[in-house]
Tab-separated table of C-alpha atoms and ligand atoms in Angstrom:
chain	number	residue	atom	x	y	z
X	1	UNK	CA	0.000	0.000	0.000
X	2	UNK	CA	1.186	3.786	-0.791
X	3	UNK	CA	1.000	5.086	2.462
X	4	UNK	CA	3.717	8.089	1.633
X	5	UNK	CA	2.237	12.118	2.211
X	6	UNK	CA	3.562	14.809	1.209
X	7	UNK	CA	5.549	16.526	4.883
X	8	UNK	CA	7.780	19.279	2.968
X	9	UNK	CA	10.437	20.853	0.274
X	10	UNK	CA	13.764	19.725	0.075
X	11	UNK	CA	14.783	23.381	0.438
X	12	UNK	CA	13.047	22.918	3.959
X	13	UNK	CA	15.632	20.314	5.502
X	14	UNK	CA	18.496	21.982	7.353
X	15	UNK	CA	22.022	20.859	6.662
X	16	UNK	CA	22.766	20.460	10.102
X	17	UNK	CA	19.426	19.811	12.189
X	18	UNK	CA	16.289	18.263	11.717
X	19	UNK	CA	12.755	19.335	10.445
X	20	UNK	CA	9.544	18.245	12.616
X	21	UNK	CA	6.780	17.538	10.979
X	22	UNK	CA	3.439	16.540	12.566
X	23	UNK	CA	1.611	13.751	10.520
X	24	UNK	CA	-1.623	12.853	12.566
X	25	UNK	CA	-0.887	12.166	15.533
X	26	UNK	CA	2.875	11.458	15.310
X	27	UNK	CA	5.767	13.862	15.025
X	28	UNK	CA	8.523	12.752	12.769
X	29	UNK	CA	12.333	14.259	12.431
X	30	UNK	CA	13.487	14.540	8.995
X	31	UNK	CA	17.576	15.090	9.110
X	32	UNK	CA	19.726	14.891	5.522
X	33	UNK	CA	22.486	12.770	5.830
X	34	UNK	CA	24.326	13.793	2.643
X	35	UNK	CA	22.038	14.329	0.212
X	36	UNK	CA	19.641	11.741	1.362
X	37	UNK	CA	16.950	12.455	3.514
X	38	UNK	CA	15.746	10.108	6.477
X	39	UNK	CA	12.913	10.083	8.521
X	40	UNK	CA	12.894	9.046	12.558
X	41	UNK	CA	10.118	8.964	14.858
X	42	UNK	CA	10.946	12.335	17.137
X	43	UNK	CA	10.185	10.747	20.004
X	44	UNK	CA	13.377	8.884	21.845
X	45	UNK	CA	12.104	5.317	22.545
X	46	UNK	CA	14.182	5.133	25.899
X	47	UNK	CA	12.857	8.194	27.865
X	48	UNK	CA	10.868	10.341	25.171
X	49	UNK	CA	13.588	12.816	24.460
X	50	UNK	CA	13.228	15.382	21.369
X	51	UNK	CA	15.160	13.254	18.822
X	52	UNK	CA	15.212	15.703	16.280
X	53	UNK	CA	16.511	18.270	18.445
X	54	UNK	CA	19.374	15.961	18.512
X	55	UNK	CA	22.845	16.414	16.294
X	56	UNK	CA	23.667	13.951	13.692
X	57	UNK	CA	26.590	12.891	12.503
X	58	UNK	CA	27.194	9.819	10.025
X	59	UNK	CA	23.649	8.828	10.054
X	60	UNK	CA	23.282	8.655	13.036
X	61	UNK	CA	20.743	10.867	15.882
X	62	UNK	CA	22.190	11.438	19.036
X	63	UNK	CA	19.382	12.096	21.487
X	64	UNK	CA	19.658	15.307	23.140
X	65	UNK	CA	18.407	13.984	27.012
X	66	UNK	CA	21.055	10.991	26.974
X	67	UNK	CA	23.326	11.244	24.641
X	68	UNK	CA	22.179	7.761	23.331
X	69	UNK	CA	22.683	7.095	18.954
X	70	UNK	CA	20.006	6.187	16.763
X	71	UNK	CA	20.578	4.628	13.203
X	72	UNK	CA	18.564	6.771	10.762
X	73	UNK	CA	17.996	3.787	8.630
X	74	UNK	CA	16.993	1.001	10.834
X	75	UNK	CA	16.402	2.969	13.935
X	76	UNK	CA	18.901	0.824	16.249
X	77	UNK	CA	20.444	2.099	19.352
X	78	UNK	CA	23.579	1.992	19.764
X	79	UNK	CA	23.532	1.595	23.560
X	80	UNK	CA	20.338	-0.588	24.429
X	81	UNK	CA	20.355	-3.532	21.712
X	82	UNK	CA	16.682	-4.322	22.001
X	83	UNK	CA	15.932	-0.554	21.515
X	84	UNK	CA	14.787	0.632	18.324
X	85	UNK	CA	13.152	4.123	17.382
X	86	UNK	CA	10.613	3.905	14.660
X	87	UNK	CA	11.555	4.949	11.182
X	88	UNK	CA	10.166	5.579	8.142
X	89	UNK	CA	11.153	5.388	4.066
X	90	UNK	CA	11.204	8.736	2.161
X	91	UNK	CA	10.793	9.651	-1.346
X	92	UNK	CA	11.836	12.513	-3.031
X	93	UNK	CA	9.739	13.831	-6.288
X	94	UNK	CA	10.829	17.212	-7.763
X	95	UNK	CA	11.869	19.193	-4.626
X	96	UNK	CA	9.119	17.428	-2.384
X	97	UNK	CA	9.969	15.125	0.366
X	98	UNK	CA	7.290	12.281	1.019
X	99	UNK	CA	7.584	10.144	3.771
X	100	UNK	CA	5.541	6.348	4.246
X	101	UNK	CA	3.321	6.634	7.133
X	102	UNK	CA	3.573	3.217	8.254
X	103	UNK	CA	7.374	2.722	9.762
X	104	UNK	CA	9.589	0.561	7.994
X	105	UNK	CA	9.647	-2.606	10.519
X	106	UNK	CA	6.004	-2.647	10.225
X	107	UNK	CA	5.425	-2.120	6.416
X	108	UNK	CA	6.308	-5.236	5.294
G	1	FES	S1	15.741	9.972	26.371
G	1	FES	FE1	16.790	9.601	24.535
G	1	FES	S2	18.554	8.476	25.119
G	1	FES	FE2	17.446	8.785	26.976
């Protein structure tokens, strides 16, 4: 199922933060790593810090409260092996971002 929306311009990603976007109920962080652009749930899964007021280097998050990593892609934490922050695909068509409501573990 095509479950990707429209959240914003390419133009409107930072270089070096993230852009929140609210999609229903959820907020999502939307860094670049590069010139690709990733999509993590904003909420930190261990104690509900900001995630994408969190730096990222490498593709990686670092949450702001604990200093703990996130992989962009898979959503992995690099302290806490069973903890994993939702994350989503995106999809870039002209200069808009899209990004697939359902996250990635659970879209298959
Ligand atoms: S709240 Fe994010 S690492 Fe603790």
């Amino acid at each position: 199922m095509d479950d990707f929306v429209k959240v914003a311009t390419v133009g409107e990603i930072p270089r070096r933060s993230a852009k929140i976007v609210q999609v229903g109920l959820r907020e999502i962080a939307i860094f670049r790593d590069g010139e690709e652009i990733l999509a993590i749930d904003n909420v930190c899964p261990h104690a509900g810090g900001a995630l994408g007021a969190g730096s990222c280097k490498r593709g990686i998050v670092y949450c702001p409260i604990h200093l703990w990593g996130f992989d962009l892609r898979t959503g992995a934490c690099d302290t806490v092996a069973d903890l994993k922050a939702d994350v989503f695909e995106t999809r870039v068509e002209g200069s808009d971002v899209h990004v697939r409501l359902t996250p990635k573990a659970n879209s298959e």
